Amino acid sequence: MPQPTVVLLPEDEEMETPRQRTAARLGTLHGKVICVVNNGWNCMNLIQDEICRELTGVYGVRSVITRSKPATRPLSTSELDEISRSADAVINGIGN
């Protein structure tokens, strides 16, 4: 005799998601440190250098730090902590 199929449909009322505070917007990029995260998608491999040049040449960013990660995994907690200490803002590359 076949086993019954069980479908789980969580209700919105039962799901609790932590409320996260978003970072304040920067008034300007001039003089800031920006982190560009290359998420491994093909497009980011092609445009990362151009993004960095534009940030420093056009927007006056003091420096750009770059990090890479596999497309299928998030950055580790230690990497996120290091970025939050070093950078004023992050551009997370999403391209394909």
Short mmCIF file of C-alpha atoms in Angstrom, two decimals:
data_model
loop_
_atom_site.label_atom_id
_atom_site.label_comp_id
_atom_site.label_asym_id
_atom_site.label_seq_id
_atom_site.Cartn_x
_atom_site.Cartn_y
_atom_site.Cartn_z
CA MET A 1 0.00 0.00 0.00
CA PRO A 2 1.53 3.40 -0.97
CA GLN A 3 2.47 5.86 1.75
CA PRO A 4 0.37 9.03 1.92
CA THR A 5 1.98 12.24 0.73
CA VAL A 6 2.46 14.81 3.44
CA VAL A 7 2.56 18.46 2.42
CA LEU A 8 3.65 21.04 4.95
CA LEU A 9 2.21 24.49 4.45
CA PRO A 10 3.53 26.88 7.06
CA GLU A 11 1.17 29.68 7.98
CA ASP A 12 2.45 33.24 8.12
CA GLU A 13 1.28 33.62 11.72
CA GLU A 14 3.44 30.72 12.82
CA MET A 15 6.59 31.91 11.11
CA GLU A 16 8.74 34.27 13.09
CA THR A 17 11.49 36.06 11.29
CA PRO A 18 13.99 38.22 13.10
CA ARG A 19 13.53 41.89 12.41
CA GLN A 20 16.77 43.28 11.08
CA ARG A 21 17.76 46.89 10.99
CA THR A 22 19.09 48.13 7.68
CA ALA A 23 22.19 50.27 7.52
CA ALA A 24 21.83 54.01 7.15
CA ARG A 25 22.46 55.34 3.66
CA LEU A 26 25.74 57.07 3.00
CA GLY A 27 25.44 60.75 2.21
CA THR A 28 28.32 60.46 -0.25
CA LEU A 29 30.78 57.87 -1.50
CA HIS A 30 33.63 60.39 -1.48
CA GLY A 31 36.35 59.30 0.96
CA LYS A 32 34.60 56.05 1.88
CA VAL A 33 35.86 52.46 1.83
CA ILE A 34 33.65 50.19 -0.25
CA CYS A 35 33.73 46.39 -0.32
CA VAL A 36 32.78 44.68 -3.58
CA VAL A 37 31.77 41.04 -3.11
CA ASN A 38 32.20 38.90 -6.21
CA ASN A 39 29.64 36.15 -5.90
CA GLY A 40 31.15 34.03 -8.64
CA TRP A 41 28.59 34.68 -11.36
CA ASN A 42 30.11 35.14 -14.81
CA CYS A 43 29.11 38.78 -15.15
CA MET A 44 30.81 39.79 -11.91
CA ASN A 45 34.06 38.22 -13.10
CA LEU A 46 33.86 40.51 -16.14
CA ILE A 47 32.76 43.79 -14.53
CA GLN A 48 34.34 43.78 -11.05
CA ASP A 49 37.44 45.73 -12.13
CA GLU A 50 35.30 48.30 -13.95
CA ILE A 51 33.10 48.79 -10.87
CA CYS A 52 36.22 49.40 -8.77
CA ARG A 53 37.62 51.90 -11.30
CA GLU A 54 34.32 53.81 -11.42
CA LEU A 55 34.06 53.94 -7.64
CA THR A 56 37.51 55.46 -7.23
CA GLY A 57 37.70 57.53 -10.42
CA VAL A 58 34.19 58.95 -10.62
CA TYR A 59 32.84 58.81 -7.07
CA GLY A 60 36.02 59.56 -5.11
CA VAL A 61 35.99 56.39 -3.04
CA ARG A 62 39.13 56.28 -0.87
CA SER A 63 39.65 52.55 -1.41
CA VAL A 64 37.88 49.45 -2.62
CA ILE A 65 38.37 46.07 -0.99
CA THR A 66 37.23 42.96 -2.80
CA ARG A 67 36.10 39.60 -1.56
CA SER A 68 35.05 36.50 -3.48
CA LYS A 69 32.63 33.77 -2.54
CA PRO A 70 31.02 30.82 -4.27
CA ALA A 71 27.62 31.60 -5.79
CA THR A 72 26.05 28.85 -3.70
CA ARG A 73 27.29 29.91 -0.26
CA PRO A 74 27.17 33.03 1.89
CA LEU A 75 30.22 34.70 3.33
CA SER A 76 31.31 33.27 6.66
CA THR A 77 30.53 35.11 9.88
CA SER A 78 34.20 35.99 10.31
CA GLU A 79 34.33 37.44 6.77
CA LEU A 80 31.19 39.48 7.43
CA ASP A 81 32.64 40.76 10.70
CA GLU A 82 35.88 41.77 8.98
CA ILE A 83 33.98 43.58 6.22
CA SER A 84 31.77 45.40 8.71
CA ARG A 85 34.88 46.66 10.52
CA SER A 86 36.72 47.72 7.33
CA ALA A 87 34.10 49.04 4.91
CA ASP A 88 31.57 51.83 4.97
CA ALA A 89 29.35 50.04 2.43
CA VAL A 90 29.15 46.79 0.46
CA ILE A 91 28.23 46.08 -3.14
CA ASN A 92 27.21 42.45 -3.38
CA GLY A 93 27.64 41.40 -6.98
CA ILE A 94 24.66 39.74 -8.52
CA GLY A 95 25.15 39.27 -12.19
CA ASN A 96 24.85 36.65 -14.85
#
